[in-house]
mmCIF file of C-alpha atoms in Angstrom:
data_model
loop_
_atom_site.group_PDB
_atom_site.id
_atom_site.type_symbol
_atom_site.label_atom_id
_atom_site.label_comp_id
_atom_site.label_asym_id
_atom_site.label_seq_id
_atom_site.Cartn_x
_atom_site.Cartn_y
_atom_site.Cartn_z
ATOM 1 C CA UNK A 1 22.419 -30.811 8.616
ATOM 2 C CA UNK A 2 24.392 -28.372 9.945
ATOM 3 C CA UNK A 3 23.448 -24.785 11.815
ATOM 4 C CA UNK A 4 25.023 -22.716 9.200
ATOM 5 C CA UNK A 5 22.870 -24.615 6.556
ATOM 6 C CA UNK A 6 20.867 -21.155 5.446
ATOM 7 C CA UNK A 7 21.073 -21.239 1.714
ATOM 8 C CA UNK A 8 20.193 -24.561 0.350
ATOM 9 C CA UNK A 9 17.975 -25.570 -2.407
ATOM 10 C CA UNK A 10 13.947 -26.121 -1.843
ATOM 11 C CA UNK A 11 14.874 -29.705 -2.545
ATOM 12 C CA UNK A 12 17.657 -30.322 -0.472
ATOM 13 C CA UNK A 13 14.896 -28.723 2.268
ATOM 14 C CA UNK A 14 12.817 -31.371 1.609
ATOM 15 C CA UNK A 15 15.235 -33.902 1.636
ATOM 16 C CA UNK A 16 15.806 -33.096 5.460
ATOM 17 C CA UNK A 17 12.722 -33.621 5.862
ATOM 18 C CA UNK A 18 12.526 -37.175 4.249
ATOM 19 C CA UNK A 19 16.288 -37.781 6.144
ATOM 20 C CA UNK A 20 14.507 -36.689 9.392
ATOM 21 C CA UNK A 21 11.268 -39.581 8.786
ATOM 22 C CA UNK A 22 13.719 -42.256 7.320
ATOM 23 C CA UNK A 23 16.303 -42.110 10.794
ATOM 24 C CA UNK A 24 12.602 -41.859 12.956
ATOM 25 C CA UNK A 25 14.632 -38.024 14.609
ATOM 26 C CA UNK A 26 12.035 -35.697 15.920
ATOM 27 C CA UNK A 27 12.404 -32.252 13.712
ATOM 28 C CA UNK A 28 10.299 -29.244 13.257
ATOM 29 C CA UNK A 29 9.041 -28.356 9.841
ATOM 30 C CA UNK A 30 8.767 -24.381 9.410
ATOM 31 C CA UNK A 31 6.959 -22.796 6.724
ATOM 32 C CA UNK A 32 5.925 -18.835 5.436
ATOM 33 C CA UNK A 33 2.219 -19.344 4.729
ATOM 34 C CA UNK A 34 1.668 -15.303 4.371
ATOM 35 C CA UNK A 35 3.634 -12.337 3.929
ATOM 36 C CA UNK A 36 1.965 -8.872 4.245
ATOM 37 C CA UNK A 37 4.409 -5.870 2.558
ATOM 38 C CA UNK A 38 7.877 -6.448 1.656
ATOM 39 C CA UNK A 39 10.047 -9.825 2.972
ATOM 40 C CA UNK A 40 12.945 -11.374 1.970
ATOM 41 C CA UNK A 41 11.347 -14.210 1.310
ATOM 42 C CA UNK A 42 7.738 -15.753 -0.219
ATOM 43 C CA UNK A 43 5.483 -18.198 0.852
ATOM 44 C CA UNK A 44 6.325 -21.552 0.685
ATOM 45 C CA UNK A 45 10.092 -20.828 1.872
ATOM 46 C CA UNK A 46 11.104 -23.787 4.161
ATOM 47 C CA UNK A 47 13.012 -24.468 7.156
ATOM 48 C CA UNK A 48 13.733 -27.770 8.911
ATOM 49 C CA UNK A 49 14.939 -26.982 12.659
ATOM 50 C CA UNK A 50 16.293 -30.848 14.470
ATOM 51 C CA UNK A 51 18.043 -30.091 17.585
ATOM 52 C CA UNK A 52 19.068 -26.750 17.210
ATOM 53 C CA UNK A 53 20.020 -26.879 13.941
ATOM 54 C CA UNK A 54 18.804 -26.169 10.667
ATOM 55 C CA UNK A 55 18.482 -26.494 6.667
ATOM 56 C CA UNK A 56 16.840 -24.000 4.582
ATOM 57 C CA UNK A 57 15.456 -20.352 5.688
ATOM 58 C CA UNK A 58 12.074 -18.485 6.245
ATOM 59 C CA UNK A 59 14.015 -14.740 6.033
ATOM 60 C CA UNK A 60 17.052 -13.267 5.639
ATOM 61 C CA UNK A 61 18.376 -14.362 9.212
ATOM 62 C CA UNK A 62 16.783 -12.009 11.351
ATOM 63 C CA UNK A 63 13.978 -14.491 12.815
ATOM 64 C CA UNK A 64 15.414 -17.954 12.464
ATOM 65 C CA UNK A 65 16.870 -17.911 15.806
ATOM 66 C CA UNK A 66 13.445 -16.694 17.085
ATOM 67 C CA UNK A 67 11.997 -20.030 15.162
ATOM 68 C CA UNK A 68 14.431 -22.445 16.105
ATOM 69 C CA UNK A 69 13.297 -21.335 20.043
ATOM 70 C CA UNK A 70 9.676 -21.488 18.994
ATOM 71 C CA UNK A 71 10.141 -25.139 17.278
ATOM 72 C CA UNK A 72 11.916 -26.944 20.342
ATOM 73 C CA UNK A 73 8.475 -25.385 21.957
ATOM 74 C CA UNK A 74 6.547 -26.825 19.400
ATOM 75 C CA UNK A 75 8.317 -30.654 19.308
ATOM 76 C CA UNK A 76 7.798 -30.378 23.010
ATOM 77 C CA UNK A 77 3.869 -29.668 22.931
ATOM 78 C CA UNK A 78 3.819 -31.836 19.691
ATOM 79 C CA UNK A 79 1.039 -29.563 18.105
ATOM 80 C CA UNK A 80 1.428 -27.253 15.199
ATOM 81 C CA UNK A 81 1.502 -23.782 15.672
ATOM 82 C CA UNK A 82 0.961 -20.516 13.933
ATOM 83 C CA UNK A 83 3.368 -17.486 14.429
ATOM 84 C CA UNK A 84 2.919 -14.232 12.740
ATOM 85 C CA UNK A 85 5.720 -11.905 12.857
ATOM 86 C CA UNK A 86 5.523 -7.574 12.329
ATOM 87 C CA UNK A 87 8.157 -6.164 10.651
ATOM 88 C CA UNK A 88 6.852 -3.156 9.847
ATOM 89 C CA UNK A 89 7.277 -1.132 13.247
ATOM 90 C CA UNK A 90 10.041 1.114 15.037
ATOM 91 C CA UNK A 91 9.098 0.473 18.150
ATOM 92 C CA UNK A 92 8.300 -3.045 18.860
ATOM 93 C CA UNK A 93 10.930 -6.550 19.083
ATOM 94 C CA UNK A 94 10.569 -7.172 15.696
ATOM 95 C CA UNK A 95 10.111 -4.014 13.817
ATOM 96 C CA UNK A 96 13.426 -2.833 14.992
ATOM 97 C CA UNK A 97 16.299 -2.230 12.411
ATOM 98 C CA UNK A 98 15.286 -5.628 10.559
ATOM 99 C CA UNK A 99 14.716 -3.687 7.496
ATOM 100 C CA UNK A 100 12.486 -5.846 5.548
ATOM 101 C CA UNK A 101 9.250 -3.916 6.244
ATOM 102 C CA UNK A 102 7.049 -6.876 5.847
ATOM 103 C CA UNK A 103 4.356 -9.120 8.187
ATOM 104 C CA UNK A 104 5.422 -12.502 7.994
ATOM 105 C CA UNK A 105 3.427 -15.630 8.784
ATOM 106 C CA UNK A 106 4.836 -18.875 9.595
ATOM 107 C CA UNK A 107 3.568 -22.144 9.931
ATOM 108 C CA UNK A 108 5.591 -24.194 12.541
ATOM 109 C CA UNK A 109 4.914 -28.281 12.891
ATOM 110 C CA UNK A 110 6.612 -31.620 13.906
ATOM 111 C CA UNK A 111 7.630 -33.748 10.972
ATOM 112 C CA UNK A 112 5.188 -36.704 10.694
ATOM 113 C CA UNK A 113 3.880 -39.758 8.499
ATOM 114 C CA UNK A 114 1.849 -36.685 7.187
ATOM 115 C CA UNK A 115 4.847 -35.005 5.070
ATOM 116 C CA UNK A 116 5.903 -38.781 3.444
ATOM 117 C CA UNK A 117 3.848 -38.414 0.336
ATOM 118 C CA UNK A 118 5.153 -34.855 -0.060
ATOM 119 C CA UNK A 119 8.866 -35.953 0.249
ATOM 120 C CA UNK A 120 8.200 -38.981 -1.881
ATOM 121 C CA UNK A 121 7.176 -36.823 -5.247
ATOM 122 C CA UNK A 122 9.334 -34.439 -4.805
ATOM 123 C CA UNK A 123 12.080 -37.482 -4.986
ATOM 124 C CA UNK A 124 10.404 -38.990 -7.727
ATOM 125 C CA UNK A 125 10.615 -35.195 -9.528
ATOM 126 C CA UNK A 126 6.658 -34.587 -9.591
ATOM 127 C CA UNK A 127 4.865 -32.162 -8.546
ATOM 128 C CA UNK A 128 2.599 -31.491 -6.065
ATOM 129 C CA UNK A 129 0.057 -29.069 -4.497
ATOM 130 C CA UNK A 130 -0.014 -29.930 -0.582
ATOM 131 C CA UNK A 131 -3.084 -28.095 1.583
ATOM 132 C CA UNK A 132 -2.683 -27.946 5.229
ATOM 133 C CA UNK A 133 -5.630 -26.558 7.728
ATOM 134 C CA UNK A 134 -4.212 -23.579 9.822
ATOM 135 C CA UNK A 135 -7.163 -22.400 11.282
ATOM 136 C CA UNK A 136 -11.233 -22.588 11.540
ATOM 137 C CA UNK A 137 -13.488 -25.886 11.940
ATOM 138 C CA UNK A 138 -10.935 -28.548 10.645
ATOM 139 C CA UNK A 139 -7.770 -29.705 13.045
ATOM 140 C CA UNK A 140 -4.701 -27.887 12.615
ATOM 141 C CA UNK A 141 -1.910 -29.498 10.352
ATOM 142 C CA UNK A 142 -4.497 -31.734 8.619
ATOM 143 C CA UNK A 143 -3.548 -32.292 5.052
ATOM 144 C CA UNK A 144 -4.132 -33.591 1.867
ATOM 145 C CA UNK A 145 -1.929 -33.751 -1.527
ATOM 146 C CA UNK A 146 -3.051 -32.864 -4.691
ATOM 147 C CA UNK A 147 -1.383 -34.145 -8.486
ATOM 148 C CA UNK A 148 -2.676 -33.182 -11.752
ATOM 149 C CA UNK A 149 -2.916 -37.372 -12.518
ATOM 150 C CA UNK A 150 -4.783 -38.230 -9.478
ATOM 151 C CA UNK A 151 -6.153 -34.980 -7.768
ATOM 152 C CA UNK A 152 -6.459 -35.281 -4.072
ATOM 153 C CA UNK A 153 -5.430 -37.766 -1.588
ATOM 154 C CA UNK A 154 -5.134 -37.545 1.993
ATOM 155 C CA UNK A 155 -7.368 -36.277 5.004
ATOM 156 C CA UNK A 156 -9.068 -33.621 4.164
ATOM 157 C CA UNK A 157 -13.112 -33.329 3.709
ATOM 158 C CA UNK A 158 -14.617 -34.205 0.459
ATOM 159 C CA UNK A 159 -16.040 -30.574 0.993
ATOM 160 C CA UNK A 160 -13.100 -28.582 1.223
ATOM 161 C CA UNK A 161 -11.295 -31.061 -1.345
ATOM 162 C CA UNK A 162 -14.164 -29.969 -3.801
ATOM 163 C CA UNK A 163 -13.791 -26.168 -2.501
ATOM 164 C CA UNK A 164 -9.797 -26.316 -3.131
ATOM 165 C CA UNK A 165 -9.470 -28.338 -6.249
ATOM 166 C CA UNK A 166 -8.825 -25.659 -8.529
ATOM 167 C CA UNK A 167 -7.460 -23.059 -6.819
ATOM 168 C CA UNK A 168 -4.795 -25.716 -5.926
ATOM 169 C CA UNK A 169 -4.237 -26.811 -9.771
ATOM 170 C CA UNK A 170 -3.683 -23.291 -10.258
ATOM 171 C CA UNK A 171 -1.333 -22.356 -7.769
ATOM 172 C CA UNK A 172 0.305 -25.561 -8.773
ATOM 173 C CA UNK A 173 0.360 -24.754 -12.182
ATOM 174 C CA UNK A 174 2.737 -22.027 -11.351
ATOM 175 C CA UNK A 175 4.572 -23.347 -8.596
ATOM 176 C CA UNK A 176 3.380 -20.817 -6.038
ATOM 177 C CA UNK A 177 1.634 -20.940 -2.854
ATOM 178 C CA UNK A 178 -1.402 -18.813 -0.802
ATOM 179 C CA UNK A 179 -3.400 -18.977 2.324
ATOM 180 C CA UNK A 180 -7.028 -19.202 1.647
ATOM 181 C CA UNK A 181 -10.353 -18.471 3.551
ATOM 182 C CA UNK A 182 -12.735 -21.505 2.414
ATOM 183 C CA UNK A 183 -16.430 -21.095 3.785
ATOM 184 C CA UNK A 184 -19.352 -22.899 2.627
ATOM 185 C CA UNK A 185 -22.527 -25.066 4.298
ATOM 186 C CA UNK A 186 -20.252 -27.814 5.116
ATOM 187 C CA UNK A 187 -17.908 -26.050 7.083
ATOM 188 C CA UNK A 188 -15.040 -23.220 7.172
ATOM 189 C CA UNK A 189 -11.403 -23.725 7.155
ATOM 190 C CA UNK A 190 -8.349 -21.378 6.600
ATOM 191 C CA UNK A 191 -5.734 -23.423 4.664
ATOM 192 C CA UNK A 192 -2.452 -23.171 3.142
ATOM 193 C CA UNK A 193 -1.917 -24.048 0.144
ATOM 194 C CA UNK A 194 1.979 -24.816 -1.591
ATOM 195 C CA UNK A 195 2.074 -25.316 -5.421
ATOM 196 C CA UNK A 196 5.621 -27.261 -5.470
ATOM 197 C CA UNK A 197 6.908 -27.549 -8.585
ATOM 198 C CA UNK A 198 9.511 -30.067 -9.491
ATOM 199 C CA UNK A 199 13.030 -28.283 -10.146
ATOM 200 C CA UNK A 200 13.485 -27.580 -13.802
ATOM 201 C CA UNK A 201 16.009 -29.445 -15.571
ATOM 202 C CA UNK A 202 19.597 -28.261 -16.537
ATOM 203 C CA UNK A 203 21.393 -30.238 -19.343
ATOM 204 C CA UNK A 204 25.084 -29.443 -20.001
ATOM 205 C CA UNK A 205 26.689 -31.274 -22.709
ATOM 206 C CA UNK A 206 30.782 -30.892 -22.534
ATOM 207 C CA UNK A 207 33.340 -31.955 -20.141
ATOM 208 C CA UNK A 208 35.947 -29.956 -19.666
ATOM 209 C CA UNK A 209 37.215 -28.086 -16.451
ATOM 210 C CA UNK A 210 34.268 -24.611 -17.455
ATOM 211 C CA UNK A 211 31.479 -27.041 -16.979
ATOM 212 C CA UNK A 212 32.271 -27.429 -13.205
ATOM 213 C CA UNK A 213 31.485 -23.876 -12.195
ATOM 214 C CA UNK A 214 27.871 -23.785 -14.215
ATOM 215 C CA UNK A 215 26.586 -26.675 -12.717
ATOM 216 C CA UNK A 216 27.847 -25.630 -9.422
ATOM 217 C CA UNK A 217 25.896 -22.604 -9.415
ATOM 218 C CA UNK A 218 22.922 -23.739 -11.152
ATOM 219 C CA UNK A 219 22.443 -26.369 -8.511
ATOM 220 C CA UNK A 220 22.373 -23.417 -5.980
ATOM 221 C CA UNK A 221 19.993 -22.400 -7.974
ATOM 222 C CA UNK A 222 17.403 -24.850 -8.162
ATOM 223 C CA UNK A 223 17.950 -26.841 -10.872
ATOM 224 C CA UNK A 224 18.162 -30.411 -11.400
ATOM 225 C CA UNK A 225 21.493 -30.720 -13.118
ATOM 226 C CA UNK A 226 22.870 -33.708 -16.146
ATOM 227 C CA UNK A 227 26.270 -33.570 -17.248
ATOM 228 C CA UNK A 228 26.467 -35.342 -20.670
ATOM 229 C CA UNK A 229 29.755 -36.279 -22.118
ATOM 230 C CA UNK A 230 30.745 -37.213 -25.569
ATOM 231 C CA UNK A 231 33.257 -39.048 -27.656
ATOM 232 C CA UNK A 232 34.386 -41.151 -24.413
ATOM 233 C CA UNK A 233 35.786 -37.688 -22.693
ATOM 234 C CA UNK A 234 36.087 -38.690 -18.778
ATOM 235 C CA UNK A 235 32.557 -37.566 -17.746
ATOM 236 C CA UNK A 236 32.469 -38.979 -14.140
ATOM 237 C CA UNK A 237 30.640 -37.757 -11.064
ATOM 238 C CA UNK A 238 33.304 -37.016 -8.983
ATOM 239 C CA UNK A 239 34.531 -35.188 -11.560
ATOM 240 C CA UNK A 240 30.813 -32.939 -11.249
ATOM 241 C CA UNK A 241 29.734 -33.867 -7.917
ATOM 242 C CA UNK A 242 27.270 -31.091 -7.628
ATOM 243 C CA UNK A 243 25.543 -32.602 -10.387
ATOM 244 C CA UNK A 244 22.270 -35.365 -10.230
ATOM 245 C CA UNK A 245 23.627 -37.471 -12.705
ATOM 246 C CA UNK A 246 26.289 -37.519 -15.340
ATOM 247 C CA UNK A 247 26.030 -39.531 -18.384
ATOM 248 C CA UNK A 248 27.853 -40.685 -21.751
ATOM 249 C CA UNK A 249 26.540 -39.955 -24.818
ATOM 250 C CA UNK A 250 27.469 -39.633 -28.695
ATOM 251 C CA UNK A 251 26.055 -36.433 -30.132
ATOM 252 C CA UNK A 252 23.072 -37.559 -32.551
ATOM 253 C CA UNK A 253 21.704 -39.784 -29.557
ATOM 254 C CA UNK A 254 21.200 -37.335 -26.949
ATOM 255 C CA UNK A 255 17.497 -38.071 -26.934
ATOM 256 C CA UNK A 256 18.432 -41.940 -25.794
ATOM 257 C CA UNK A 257 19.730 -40.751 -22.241
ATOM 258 C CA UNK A 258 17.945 -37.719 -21.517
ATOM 259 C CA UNK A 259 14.229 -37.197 -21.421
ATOM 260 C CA UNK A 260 13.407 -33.705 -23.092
ATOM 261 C CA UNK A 261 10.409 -31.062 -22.017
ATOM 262 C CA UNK A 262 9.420 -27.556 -21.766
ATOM 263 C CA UNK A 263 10.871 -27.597 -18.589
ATOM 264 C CA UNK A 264 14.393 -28.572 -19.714
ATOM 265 C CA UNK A 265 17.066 -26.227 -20.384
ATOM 266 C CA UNK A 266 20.443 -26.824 -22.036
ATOM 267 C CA UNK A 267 24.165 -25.310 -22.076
ATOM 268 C CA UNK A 268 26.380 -26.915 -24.809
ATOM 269 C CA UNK A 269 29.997 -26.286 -23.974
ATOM 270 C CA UNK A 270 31.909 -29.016 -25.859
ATOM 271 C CA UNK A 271 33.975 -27.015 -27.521
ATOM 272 C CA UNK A 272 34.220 -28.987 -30.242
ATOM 273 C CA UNK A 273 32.399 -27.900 -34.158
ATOM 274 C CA UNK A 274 31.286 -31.046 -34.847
ATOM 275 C CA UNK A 275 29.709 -32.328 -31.459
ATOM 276 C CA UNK A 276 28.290 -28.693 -31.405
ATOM 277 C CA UNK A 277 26.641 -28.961 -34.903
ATOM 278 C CA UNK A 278 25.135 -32.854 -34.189
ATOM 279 C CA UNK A 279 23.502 -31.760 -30.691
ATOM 280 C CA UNK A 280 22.115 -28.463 -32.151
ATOM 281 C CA UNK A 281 20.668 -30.340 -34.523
ATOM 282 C CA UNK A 282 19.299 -32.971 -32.249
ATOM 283 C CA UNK A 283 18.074 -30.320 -29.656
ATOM 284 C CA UNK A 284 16.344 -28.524 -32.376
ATOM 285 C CA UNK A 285 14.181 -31.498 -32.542
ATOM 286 C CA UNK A 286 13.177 -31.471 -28.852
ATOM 287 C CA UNK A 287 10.849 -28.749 -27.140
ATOM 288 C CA UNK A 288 13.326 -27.575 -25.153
ATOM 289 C CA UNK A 289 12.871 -23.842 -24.538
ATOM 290 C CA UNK A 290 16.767 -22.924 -23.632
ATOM 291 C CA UNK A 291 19.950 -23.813 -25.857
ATOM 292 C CA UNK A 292 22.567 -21.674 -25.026
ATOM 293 C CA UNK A 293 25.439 -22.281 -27.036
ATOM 294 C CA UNK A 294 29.016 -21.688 -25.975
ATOM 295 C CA UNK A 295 31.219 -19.415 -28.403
ATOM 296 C CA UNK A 296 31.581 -16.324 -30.591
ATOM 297 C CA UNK A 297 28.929 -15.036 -32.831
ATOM 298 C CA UNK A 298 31.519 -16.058 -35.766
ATOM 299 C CA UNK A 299 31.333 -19.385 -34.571
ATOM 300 C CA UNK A 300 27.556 -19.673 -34.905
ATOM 301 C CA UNK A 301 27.814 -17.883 -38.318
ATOM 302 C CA UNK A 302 29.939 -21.072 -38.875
ATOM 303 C CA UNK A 303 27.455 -23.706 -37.938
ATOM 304 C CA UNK A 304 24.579 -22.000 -40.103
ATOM 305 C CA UNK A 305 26.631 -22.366 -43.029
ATOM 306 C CA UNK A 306 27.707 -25.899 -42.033
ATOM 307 C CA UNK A 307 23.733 -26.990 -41.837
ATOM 308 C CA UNK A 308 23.036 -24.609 -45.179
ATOM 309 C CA UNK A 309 25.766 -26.593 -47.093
ATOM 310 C CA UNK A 310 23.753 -29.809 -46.349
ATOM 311 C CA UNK A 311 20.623 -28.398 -47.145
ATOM 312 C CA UNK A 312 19.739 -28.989 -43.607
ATOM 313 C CA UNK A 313 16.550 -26.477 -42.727
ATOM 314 C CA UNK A 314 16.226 -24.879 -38.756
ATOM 315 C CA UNK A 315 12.882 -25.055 -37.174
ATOM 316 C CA UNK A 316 11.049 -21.910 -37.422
ATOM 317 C CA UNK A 317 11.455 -21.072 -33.956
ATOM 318 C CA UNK A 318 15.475 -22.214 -33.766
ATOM 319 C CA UNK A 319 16.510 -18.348 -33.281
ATOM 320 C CA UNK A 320 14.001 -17.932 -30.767
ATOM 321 C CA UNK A 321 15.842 -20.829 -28.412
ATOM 322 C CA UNK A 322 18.969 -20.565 -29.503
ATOM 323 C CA UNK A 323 21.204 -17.920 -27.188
ATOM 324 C CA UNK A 324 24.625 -17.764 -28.523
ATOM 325 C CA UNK A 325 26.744 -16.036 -27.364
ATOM 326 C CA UNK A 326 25.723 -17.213 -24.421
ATOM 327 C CA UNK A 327 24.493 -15.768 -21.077
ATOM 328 C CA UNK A 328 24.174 -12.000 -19.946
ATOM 329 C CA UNK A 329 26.280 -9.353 -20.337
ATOM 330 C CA UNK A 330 28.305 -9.227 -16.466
ATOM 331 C CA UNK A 331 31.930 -8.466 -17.761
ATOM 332 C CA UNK A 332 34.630 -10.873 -16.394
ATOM 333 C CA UNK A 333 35.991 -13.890 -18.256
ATOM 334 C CA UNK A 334 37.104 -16.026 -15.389
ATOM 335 C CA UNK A 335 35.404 -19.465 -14.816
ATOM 336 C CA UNK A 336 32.905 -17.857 -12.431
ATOM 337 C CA UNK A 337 32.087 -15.341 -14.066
ATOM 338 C CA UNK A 338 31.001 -16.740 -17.209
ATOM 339 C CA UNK A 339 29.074 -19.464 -14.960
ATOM 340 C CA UNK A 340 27.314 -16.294 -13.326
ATOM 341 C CA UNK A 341 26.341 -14.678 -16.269
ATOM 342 C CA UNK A 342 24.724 -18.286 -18.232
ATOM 343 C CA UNK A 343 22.985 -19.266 -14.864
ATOM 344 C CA UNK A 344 21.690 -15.483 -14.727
ATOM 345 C CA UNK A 345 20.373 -15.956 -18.312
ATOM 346 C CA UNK A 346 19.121 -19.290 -17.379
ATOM 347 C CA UNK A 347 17.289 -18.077 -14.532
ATOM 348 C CA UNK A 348 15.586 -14.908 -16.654
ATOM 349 C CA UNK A 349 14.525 -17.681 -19.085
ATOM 350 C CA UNK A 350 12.657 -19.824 -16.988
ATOM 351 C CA UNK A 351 10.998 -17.619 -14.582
ATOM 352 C CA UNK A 352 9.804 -15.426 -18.161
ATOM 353 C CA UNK A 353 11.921 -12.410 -17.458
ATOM 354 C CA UNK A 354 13.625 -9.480 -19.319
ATOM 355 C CA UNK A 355 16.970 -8.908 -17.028
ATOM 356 C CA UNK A 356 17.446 -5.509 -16.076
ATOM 357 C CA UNK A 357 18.464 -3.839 -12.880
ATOM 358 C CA UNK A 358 16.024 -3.961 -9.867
ATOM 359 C CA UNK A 359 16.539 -0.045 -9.242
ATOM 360 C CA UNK A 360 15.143 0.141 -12.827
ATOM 361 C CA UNK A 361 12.182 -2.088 -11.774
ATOM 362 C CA UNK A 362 8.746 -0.542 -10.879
ATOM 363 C CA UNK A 363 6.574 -1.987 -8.270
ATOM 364 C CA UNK A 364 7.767 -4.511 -5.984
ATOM 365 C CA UNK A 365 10.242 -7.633 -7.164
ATOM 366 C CA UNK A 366 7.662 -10.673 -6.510
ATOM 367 C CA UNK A 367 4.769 -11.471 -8.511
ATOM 368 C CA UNK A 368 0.952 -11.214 -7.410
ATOM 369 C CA UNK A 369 -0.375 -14.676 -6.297
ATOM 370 C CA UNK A 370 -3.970 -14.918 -6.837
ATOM 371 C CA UNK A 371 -5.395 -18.902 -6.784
ATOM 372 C CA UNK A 372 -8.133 -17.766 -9.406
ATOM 373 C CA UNK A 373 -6.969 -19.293 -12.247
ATOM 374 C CA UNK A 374 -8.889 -16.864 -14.777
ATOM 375 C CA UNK A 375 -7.430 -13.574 -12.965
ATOM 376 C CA UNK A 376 -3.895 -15.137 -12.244
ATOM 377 C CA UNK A 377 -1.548 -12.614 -14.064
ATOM 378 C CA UNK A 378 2.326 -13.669 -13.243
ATOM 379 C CA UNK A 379 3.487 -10.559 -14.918
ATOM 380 C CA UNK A 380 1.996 -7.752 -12.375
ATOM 381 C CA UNK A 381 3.915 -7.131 -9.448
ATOM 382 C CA UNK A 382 2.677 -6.981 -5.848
#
């Protein structure tokens, strides 16, 4: 971990956290619980401070030297703290010429036994809905975990468990995260609450030298990337080391190496008519919501007639996942450029969006969270 380490994944956040608990280092675990106005970034945004330096980032750089001061306070004291930040302001520290007009809340607290479970499904790829106390009757930085298999574990109250059970499912259920006010007879307790999604999956079938730069740049972008190879091309992972595993494959047996969902997404970039045509066909028979296929429109036109020759019939909703030619419309061929303009797609895709310029966009960029899971609305903008 290094202190230039701003702009790494979620995961590879939580990974220094699990690196700090496996070598027994003392570290400082900050996170945005609530963010009033416009800020760069959302709650749930992570940073791990250890001596000074850092993985992962809470805004666009203008406070993290303020937190890394606050968090050698906090290792020192060794109890949690809570540090809200105004942005807003022309006149004051923090208001001046930091330009994200916002009032930002963060969460600051030594890395414990507490945040093993956490790291632990996250490595395992689950998700997980983690509640911490910030404020009111219960202890600071108590906490307790919460899976759709299982529901809650941990040390938290059967009465505030009861209180936060589904407001938790739903803010897991979209991978988001909110503060809430919980008062009842048994008690009152402010507590934050981080939906953490596992990383959706990235499946890139091909070899060659223009599959580098895609899953470079969709591991910066949060997914959890497979390279699969076919017909014994050389597939290795130093070859791809940005991606989580790389794998050998014939076309018709995809589904033997590679688990398919609704949260996997896949590029094929073989370059090669046949392969193309046998993993269509297999992918057509997975849920996956994603197939972006390398390759002129002809090309497709191609393949139709190849599977219409042996009266092979597309599912229903084939032209609804199929995105050929693939990704958004950026201009540039180079290596990057293409790679930037299937990730963008890719990213539109899974977070449900129509791409379009932000100046174009009305209302502010991030959605509403709401924890009511019968007025949760991902669409409207806050």
């Amino acid at each position: 971990m290094t202190d230039t380490n701003w702009s790494v994944p979620e995961t590879e956040v939580l990974s220094a956290v699990g690196d700090a608990l496996a070598a027994g280092r003392e570290a400082v675990l900050a996170t945005v619980i609530d963010v009033e106005g416009s800020a760069y970034r959302r709650p749930g945004a992570k940073m791990v401070i250890e001596d000074g330096e850092s993985a992962g980032s809470v805004t666009a750089g203008c406070l993290e030297d303020e937190v890394r001061s606050i968090a050698a306070e906090v290792r020192a004291a060794g109890e949690p703290r809570v540090e809200t930040f105004d942005l807003t302001g022309d006149d004051g520290t923090w208001g001046l010429g930091m330009g994200c007009n916002g009032i930002i809340t963060i969460l600051l607290e030594s890395i414990d036994e507490s945040h093993r479970p956490v790291v632990e499904r996250a490595a395992d790829g689950g998700d997980v809905g983690v509640v911490t106390v910030v404020d009111g009757d219960r202890p600071r930085g108590e906490r307790g975990y919460y899976t759709p298999e299982d529901g809650f574990a941990g040390d938290l109250p059967e009465w505030l468990r009861a209180e936060l059970s589904e407001p938790t499912a739903a803010l897991l259920d979209r991978g988001e995260a909110d503060t809430l006010q919980i008062d009842c007879d048994e008690g009152s307790a402010e507590v934050f609450v981080d939906g953490i999604e596992a990383p959706p999956h990235l499946v890139v079938f091909g070899s060659g030298p223009d599959v580098g730069p895609v899953v470079d740049l969709a591991k910066r972008a949060e997914f959890r990337v497979t390279v699969v190879g076919f017909r014994g091309a050389q597939a290795t992972a130093d070859q791809f080391p940005a991606a989580d595993a790389v794998l050998a494959s014939s076309p018709a047996s995809v589904e033997s190496v590679v688990a398919f969902d609704p949260d996997t997404y896949t590029v094929v970039m073989t370059h090669n008519f046949v392969d193309d045509r046998i993993v269509l066909e297999a992918l057509l028979d997975t849920p996956v919501p994603y197939i972006g296929l390398m390759g002129p429109e002809e090309r497709f036109e191609e393949l139709l007639d190849a599977f219409a020759e042996d009266g092979a019939t597309l599912p229903e909703d084939a032209f609804d996942r199929i995105y050929t030619p693939i990704g958004l419309d950026l201009g540039g061929d180079s290596p990057y450029r293409i790679a930037y303009s299937i990730v963008g797609e890719l990213l539109a895709v899974a977070n449900d969006r129509t791409p379009q310029h932000l100046s174009e966009h009305e209302g502010p960029i991030h959605d509403r969270i709401t924890a009511d899971p019968e007025t949760a609305d991902r669409t409207a903008p806050e």
